[in-house]
XYZ file of C-alpha atoms in Angstrom:
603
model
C -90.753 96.558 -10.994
C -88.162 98.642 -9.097
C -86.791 101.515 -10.802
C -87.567 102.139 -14.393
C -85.392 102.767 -17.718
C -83.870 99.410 -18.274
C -81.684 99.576 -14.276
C -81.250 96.263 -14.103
C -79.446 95.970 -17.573
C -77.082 99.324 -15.753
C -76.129 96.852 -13.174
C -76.219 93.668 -15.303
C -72.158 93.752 -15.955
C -71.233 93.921 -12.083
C -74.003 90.628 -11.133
C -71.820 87.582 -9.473
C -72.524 83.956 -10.181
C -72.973 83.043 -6.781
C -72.732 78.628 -6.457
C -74.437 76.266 -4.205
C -72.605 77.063 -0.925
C -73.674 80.889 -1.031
C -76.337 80.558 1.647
C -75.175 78.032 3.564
C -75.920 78.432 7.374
C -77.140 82.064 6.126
C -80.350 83.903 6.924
C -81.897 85.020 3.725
C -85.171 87.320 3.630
C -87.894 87.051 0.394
C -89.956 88.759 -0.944
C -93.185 86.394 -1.034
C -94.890 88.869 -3.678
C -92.056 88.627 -6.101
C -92.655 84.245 -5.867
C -96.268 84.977 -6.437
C -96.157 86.932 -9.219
C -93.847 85.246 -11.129
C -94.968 81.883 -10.829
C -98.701 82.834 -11.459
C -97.358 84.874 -14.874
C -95.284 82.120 -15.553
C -97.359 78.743 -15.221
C -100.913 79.991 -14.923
C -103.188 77.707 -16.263
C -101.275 74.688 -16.320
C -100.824 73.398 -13.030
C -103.049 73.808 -9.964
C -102.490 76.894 -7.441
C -98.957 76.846 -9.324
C -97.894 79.574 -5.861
C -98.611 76.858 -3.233
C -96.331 74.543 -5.422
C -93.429 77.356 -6.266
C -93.377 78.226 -2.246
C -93.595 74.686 -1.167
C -90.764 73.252 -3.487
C -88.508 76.593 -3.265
C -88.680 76.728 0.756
C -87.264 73.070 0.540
C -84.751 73.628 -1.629
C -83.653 76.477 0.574
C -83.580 74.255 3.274
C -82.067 71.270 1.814
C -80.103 71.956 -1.106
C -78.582 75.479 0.022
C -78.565 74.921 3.631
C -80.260 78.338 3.890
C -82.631 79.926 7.045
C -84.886 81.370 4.470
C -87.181 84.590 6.385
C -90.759 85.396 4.234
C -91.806 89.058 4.144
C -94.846 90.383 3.044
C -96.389 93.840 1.419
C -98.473 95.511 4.449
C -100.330 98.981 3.244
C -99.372 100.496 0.588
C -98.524 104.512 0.501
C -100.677 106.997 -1.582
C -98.205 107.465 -4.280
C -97.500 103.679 -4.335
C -101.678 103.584 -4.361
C -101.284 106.460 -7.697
C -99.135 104.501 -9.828
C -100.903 101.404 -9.118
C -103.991 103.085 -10.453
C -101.888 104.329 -13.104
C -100.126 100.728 -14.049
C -103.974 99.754 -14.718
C -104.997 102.206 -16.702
C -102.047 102.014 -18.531
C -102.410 98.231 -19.165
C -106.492 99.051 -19.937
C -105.310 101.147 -22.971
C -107.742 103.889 -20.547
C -106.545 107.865 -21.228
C -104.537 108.614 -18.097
C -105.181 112.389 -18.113
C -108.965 111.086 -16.299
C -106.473 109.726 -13.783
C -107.893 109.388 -10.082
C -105.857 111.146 -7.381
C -105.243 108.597 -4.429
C -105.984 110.848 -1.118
C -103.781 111.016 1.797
C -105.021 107.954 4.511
C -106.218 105.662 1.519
C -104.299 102.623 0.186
C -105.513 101.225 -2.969
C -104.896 97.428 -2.293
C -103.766 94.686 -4.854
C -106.578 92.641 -5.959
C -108.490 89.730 -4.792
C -107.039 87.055 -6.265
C -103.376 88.075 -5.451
C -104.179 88.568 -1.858
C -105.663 85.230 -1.786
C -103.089 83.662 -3.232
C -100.665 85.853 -0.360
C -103.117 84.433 2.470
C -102.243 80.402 1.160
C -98.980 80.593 0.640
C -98.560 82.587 4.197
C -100.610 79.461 5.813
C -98.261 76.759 3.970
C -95.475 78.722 5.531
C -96.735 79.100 9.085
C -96.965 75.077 8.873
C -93.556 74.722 7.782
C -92.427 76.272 10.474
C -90.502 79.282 8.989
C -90.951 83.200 10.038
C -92.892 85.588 8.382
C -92.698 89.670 8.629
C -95.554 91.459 7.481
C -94.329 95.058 6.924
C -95.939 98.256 7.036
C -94.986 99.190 3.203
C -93.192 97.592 0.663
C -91.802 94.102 1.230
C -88.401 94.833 -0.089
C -88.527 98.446 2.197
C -88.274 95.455 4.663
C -85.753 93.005 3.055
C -83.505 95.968 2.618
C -83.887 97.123 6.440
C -83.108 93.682 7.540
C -80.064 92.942 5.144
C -79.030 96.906 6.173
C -79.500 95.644 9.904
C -77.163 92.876 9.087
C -79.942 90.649 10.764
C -79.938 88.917 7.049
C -77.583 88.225 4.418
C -79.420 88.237 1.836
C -82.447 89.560 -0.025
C -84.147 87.615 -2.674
C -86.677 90.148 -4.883
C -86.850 91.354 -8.260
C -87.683 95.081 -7.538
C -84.489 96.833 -8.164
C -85.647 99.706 -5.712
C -84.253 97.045 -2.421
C -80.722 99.140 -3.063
C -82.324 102.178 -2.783
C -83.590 101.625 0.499
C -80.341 100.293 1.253
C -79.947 96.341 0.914
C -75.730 95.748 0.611
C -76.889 92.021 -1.088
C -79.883 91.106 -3.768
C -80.700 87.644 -5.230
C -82.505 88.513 -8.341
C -82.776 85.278 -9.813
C -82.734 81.630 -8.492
C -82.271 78.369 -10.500
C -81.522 75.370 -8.429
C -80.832 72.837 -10.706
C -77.956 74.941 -12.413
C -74.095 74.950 -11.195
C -74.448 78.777 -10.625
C -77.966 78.954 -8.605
C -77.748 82.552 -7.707
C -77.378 85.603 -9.770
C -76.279 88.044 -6.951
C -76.026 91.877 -6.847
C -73.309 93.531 -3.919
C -73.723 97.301 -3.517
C -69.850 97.279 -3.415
C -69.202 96.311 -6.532
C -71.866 98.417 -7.849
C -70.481 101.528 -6.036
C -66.428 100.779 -7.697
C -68.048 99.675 -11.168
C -70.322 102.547 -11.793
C -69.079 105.027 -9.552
C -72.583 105.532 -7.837
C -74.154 105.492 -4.190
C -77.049 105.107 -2.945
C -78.500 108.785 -2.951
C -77.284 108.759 -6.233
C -79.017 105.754 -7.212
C -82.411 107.121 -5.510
C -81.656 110.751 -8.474
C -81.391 108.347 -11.199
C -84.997 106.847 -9.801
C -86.480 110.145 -9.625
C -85.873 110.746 -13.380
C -86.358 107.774 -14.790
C -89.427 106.564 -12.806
C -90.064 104.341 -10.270
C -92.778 102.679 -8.351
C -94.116 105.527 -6.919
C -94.159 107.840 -10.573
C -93.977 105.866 -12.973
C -93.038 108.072 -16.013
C -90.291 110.176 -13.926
C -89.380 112.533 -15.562
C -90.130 112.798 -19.941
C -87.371 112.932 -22.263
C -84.460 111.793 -19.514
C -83.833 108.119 -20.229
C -81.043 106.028 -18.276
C -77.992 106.659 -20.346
C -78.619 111.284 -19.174
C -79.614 110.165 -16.017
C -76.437 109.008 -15.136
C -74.332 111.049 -16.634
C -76.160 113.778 -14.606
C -76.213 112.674 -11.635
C -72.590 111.540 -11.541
C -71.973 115.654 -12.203
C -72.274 115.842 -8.593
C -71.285 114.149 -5.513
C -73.517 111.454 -3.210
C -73.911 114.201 -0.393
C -75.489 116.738 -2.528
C -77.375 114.957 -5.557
C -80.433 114.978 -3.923
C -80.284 118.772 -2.895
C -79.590 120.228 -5.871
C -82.567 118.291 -7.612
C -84.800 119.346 -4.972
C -83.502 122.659 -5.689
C -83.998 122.671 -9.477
C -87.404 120.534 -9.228
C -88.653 123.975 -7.246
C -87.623 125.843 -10.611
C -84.908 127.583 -8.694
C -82.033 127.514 -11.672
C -80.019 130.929 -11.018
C -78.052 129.068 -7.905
C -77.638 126.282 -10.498
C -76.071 129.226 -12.509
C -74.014 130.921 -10.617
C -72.396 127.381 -10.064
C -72.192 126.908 -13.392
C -70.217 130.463 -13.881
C -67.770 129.542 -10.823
C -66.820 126.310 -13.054
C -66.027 128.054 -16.111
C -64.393 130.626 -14.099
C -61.456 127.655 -13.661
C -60.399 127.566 -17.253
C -58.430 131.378 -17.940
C -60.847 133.752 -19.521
C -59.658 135.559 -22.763
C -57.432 138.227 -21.378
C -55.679 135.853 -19.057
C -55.313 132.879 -21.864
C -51.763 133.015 -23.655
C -53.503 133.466 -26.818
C -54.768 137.003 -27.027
C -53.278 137.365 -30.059
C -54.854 134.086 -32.881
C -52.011 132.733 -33.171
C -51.992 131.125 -36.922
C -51.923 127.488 -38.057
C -50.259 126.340 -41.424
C -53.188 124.393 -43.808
C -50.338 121.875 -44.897
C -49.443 120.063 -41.435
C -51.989 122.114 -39.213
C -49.271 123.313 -36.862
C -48.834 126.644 -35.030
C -46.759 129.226 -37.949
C -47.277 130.308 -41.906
C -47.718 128.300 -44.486
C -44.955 130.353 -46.619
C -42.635 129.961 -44.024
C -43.253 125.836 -43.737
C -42.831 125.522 -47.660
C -39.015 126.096 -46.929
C -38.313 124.971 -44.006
C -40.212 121.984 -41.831
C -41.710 123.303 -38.586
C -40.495 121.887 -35.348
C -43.612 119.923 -34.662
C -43.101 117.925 -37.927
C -40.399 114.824 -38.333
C -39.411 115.785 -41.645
C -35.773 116.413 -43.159
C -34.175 119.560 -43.537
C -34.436 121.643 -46.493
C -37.889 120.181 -47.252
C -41.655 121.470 -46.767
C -43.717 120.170 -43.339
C -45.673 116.878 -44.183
C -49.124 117.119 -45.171
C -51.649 116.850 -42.137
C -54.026 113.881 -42.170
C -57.980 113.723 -42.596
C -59.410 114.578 -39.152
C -56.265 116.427 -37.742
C -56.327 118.296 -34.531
C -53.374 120.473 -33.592
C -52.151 119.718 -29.674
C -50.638 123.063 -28.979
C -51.516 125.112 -25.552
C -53.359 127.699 -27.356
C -55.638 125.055 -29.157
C -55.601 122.909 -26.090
C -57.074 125.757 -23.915
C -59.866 126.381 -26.827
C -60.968 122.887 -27.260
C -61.310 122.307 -23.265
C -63.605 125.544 -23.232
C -65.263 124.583 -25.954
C -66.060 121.324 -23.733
C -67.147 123.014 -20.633
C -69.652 125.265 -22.904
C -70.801 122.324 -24.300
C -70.981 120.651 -20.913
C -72.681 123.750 -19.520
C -75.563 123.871 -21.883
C -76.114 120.384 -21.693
C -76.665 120.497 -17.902
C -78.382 123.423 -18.146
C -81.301 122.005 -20.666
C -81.582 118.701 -18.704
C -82.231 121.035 -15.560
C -85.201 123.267 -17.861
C -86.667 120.324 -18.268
C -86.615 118.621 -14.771
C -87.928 122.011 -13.908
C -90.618 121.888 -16.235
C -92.237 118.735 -14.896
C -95.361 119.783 -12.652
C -95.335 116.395 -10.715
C -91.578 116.482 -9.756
C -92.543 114.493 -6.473
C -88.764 114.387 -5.342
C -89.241 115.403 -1.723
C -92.164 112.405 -0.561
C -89.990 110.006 -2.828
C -86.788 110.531 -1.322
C -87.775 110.721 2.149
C -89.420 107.565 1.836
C -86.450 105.675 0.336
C -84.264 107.247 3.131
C -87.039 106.793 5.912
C -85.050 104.878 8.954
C -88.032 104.259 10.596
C -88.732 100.983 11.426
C -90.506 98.914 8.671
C -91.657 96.330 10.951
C -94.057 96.763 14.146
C -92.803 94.541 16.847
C -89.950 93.192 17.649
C -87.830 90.604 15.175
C -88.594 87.476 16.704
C -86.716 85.548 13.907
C -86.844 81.701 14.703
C -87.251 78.448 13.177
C -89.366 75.715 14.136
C -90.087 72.417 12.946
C -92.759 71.587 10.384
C -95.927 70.020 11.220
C -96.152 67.155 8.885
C -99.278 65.763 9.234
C -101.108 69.433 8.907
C -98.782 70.180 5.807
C -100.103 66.607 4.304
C -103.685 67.661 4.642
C -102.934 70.939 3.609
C -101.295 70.066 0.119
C -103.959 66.989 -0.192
C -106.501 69.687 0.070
C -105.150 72.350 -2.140
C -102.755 70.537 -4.637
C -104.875 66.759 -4.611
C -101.637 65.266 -3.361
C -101.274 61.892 -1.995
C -99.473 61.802 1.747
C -96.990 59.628 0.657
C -95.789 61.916 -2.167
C -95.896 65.094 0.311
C -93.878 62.901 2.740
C -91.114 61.929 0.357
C -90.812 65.549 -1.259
C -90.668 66.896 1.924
C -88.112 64.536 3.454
C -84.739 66.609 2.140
C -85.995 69.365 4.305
C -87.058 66.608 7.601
C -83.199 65.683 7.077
C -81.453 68.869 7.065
C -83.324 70.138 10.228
C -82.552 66.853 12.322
C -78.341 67.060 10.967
C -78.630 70.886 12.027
C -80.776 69.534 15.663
C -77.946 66.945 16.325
C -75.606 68.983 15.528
C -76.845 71.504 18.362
C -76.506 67.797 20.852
C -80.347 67.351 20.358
C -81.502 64.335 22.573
C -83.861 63.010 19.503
C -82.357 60.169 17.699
C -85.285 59.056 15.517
C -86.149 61.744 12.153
C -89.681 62.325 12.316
C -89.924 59.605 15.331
C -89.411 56.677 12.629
C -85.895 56.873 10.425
C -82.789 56.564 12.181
C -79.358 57.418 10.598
C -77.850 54.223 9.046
C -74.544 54.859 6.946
C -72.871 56.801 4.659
C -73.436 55.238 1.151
C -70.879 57.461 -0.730
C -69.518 60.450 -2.093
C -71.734 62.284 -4.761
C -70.390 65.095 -6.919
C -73.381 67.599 -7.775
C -72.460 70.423 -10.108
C -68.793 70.766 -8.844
C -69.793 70.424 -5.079
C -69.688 67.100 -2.806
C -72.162 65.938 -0.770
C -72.668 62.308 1.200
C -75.141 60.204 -0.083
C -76.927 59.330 3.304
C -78.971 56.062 4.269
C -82.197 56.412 6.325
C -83.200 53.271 8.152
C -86.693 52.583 8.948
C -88.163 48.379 10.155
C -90.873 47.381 7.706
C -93.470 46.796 10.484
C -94.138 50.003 10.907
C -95.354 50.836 7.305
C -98.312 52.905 7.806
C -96.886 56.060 6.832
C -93.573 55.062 4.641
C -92.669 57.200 2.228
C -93.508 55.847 -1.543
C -93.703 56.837 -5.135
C -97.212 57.687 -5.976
C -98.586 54.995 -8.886
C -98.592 55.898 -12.641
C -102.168 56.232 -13.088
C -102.784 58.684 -10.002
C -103.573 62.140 -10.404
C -100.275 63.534 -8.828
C -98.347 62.108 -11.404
C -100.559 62.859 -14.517
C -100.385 66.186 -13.015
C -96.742 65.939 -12.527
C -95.931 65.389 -16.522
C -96.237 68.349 -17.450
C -94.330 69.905 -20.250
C -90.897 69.158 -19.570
C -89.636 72.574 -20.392
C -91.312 73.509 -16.864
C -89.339 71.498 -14.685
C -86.557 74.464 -14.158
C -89.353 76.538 -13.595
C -91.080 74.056 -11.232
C -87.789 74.242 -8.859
C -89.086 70.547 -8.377
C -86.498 69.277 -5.666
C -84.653 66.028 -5.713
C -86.824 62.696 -3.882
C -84.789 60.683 -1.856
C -84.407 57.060 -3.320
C -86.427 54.773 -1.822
C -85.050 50.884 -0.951
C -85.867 47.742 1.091
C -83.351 45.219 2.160
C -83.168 43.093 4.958
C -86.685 43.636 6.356
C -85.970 47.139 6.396
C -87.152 50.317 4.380
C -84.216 53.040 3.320
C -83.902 56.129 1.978
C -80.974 57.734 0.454
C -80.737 61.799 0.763
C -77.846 64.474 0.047
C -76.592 65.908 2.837
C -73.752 68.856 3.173
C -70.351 66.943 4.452
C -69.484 69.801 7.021
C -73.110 69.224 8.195
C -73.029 65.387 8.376
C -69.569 65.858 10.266
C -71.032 68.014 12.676
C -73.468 65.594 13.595
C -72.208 62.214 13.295
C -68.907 62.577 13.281
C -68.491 58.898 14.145
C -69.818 58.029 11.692
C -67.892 59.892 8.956
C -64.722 58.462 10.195
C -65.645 55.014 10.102
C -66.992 55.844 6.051
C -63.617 57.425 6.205
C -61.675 54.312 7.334
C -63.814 52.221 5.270
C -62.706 53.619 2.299
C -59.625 53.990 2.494
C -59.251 49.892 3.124
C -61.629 49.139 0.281
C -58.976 51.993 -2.294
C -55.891 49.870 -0.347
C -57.407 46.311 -1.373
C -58.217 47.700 -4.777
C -54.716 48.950 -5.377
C -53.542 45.585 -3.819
C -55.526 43.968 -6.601
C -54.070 45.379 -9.319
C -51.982 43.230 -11.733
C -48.298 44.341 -11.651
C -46.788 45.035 -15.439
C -44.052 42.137 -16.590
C -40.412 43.709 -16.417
C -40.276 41.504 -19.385
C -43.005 42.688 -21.517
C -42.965 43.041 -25.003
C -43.657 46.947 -25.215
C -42.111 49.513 -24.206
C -43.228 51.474 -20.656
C -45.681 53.750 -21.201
C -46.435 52.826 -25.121
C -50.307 51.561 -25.250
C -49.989 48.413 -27.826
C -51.828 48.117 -30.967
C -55.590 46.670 -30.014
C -54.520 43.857 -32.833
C -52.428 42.248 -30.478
C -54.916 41.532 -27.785
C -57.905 41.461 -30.381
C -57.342 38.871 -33.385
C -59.134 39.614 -36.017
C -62.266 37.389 -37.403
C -62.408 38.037 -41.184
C -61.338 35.628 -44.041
C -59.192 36.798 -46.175
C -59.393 37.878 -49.423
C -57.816 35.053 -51.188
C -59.818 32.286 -49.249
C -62.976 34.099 -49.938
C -61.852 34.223 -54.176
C -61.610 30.274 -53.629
C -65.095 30.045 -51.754
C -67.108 31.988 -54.102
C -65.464 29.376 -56.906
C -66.277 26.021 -55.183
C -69.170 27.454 -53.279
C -68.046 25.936 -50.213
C -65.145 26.764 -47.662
C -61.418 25.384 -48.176
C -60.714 22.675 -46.111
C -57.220 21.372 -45.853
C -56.464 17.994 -45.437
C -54.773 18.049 -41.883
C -57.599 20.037 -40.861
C -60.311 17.892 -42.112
C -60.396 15.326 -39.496
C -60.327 18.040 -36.726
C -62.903 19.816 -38.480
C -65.341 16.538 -38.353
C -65.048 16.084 -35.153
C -66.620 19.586 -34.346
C -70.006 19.762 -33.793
C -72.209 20.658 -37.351
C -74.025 23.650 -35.175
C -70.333 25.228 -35.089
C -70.456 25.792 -39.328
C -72.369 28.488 -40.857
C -76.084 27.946 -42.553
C -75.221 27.639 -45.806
C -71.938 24.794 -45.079
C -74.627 22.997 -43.122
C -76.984 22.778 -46.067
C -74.621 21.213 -48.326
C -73.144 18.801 -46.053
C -76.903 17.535 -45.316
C -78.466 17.874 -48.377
C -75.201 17.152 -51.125
């Protein structure tokens, strides 16, 4: 959830559409609850453990397609207030009366339930397998995405709790969609600090009045829209003081502040207008209406010897003595305004601003240990039993869905000068088929060579009738949902087994480079040959350069016409002229249409 009162649609206008290369060779941390809980909302029901699926199929894809070191964090125990509005959440959802609300006591953590902590276990085993880190922390997870992104020991954080930039993430992934052109809807403090003019301690005010994870209901009657205009009344550095100042009820400081404000605009005896000056009720400028009648005031454009021109509907007069009243009129109004949204933060008993805020700012480590944050290769036979057992998947379609990933850790291994040669100990880089354009970015289409005598564990497509792929066709308007990655294509020629994947060009550079430049050189021959081939254009050609000719000239057209088809109808058979005749006879009859053949057999 995050922060309440609609935050995300506050920050919605300053989101980036971030495209494919945004995480490459970039260490992103997730929030593994946020995966969870949106796939098992999402898809529950339809597919099997639909959060093994989500977590196996997004960790590739960060892998493969985004070239991405992804870093899994997990929720550890949760604080007493988080506990409260947990309890609270339920009730809520329960339709139960909150007011016989249970108070969570200091020490004691009301955990999520069962079923999600089960489905946190699983998805923490898939990932131990696959070989990538994962941080338990002792809150929140996104406490600890924002610590590491803050630490500049990620990049990124990937989490739907809106809360991660009030414990001070600079960078937040909210949504993901890999088979779009823009994958990544991404949130930068920056730009939310220059578009709406607010920090972080300001962020963490709004929180406290609108509601957050740890109260939900903040504070009644304050909604987004007075929130911020509030808390943008005073600066970063003392936001947070002054509403722990007015949450205590203490409102005459408050005051007194308020007086030394107005105290800037002159008071009555110092203001140039001591004296009402008058306004004429024809143009609404400063002097008597008798005295305009004759003569146009100097405010008004009008000729001389004529009245002042009639003011308009909704006229305000600009003068200094009108100016002064109107800006006092604004601070009043200003003044009251504050002052009623500051009775009323004052009025609410459970005004929990201190625990709130000094968990939000807490520098404290969120992690116990050191961050040991490395990267090790899958185990591929214990993931294939692993998926077979949970998801009823056959080995050969684990194999081939996890082959992207197998590839983009052996380019990134060779590219460090790894001694290992063979991917997985049985493909071996071939060639470079091509260049593929995928949503505006290239990428080498990459051929994977592997002798047919050692088939016992090639990678194939699963058979129609198996229960992978009756599983797999499901509704079709779940496949964006599914974040279903790419399979390689699978080929046999020459004895051999291939298999074609997409691979990043900088990456496939780095670690054949050999090999690019002969795909290099090999192209450009087979474009010079091609160009070679070409037929040159006739100096002597009947068209003008650069006019495209009528397709009747290279076309002739196939119809009778009219007339001839008049004298058909008539005769009811064809006109044949006399120098034709003998040509015609010595085609063959199949060349003549049905009905010419039945009269010349049967007439």
């Amino acid at each position: 959830m995050g922060v309440g009162g609609n935050f995300w649609d506050l920050l919605k206008p300053y989101a980036r559409a971030e495209g494919f290369d945004f995480l490459r060779n970039k260490r992103v941390a997730v929030d593994l609850s946020y995966w969870i809980v949106q796939q098992e909302t999402a898809l529950k029901g339809q597919i099997r453990n639909p959060h093994i699926r989500l977590t196996f199929f997004r960790t590739v894809n960060l892998f493969s397609k985004f070239g991405a070191y992804p870093v899994f964090v997990t929720d550890g125990t949760a604080s007493p207030l988080k506990s409260q509005a947990r309890i609270a959440r339920f009730f809520r959802a329960s339709g139960i009366d909150l007011s016989s609300l249970p108070v969570a006591e200091e020490g004691i953590s009301i955990e999520r339930n069962k079923a999600f902590q089960k489905c946190e276990k699983e998805c923490v085993e898939l990932l131990e397998l696959l070989g990538v880190p994962v941080l338990k922390a002792k809150g929140e997870a996104e406490a600890l995405c924002a610590q590491l992104n803050r630490e500049e020991l990620v990049d990124a954080c990937i989490t739907s709790d809106s809360d991660a930039f009030l414990f001070g993430a600079n960078c937040v992934i909210k949504n993901m969609q890999p088979n779009s052109n823009v994958p990544f809807e991404c949130y930068h403090m920056s730009d939310i600090e220059s578009g709406l003019e607010l920090r972080r301690n300001q962020l963490i005010a709004i929180s406290l009045l609108v509601g957050n994870d740890h109260n939900l209901t903040g504070v009644p009657g304050i909604g987004i829209e007075t929130a911020v205009r509030f808390v943008k009344s005073f600066s970063d550095d003392e936001i947070l003081y002054r509403l722990r100042e007015i949450g205590g009820g203490d409102l005459q400081d408050f005051q007194h502040d308020v007086n030394l404000d107005s105290s800037l605009i002159p008071s009555s005896d110092e203001s140039p207008r001591k004296t009402k000056v008058p306004h004429c009720s024809i143009c609404g400028h400063p002097g008597s209406k008798k005295a305009h009648l004759k003569f146009a005031c100097q405010y008004c454009s009008a000729t001389a010897n004529e009245g002042c021109i009639k003011k308009p509907l909704g006229f305000k007069c600009n003068c200094s003595p009108c100016d002064l009243d109107n800006k006092e009129k604004e601070q009043k109004r200003n003044e009251n305004w504050k002052l009623k949204v500051c009775r009323r933060i004052a009025s609410e008993h459970n005004f929990r601003n201190n625990e709130i805020t000094e968990m939000y700012l807490n520098k404290q480590q969120q992690y116990d240990g050191d961050y040991h944050l490395s990267w090790e290769n899958p185990k591929i036979d214990m993931i294939v039993d692993y998926l077979a057992y949970y998801q009823h998947w056959e080995p050969s379609y684990t194999r081939q869905r996890m082959f992207p990933m197998l590839s983009t850790i052996f380019l990134r291994d060779m590219a460090s000068n790894s001694k290992d040669q063979l991917l997985g100990g049985q493909y071996e880089f071939d060639s470079i088929q091509r260049v593929k354009t995928r949503f505006g970015h290239q990428l080498y289409v990459i051929n994977w060579k592997k002798p047919t005598r050692e088939m016992s564990n090639v990678i194939c497509i699963p058979s129609e009738d198996s229960d992978t792929e009756q599983e797999l066709g499901i509704a079709d308007e779940s496949t964006d949902l599914l974040d279903e990655p790419d399979s390689p294509q699978i080929h046999v020629k020459e004895g051999c087994s291939f298999l074609s994947t997409e691979e990043d060009m900088v990456l496939v550079q780095n670690a054949f480079p050999e090999k690019v430049s002969q795909f290099l050189r090999d192209k450009e021959l087979k474009e010079s040959r091609s160009r070679r081939k070409r037929p040159m254009k006739s100096e002597n050609s009947e068209s003008p350069r650069g006019v495209q000719l009528s397709i009747t000239n290279f076309y002739r057209s196939s119809k009778v016409p009219c007339h001839e088809k008049l004298e058909e109808s008539e005769t009811g058979c064809p006109k044949i002229s006399a120098d034709t005749s003998r040509e015609r006879d010595k085609e063959p009859i199949r060349n003549y249409s049905k009905s010419v053949r039945r009269k010349l057999l049967f007439d």
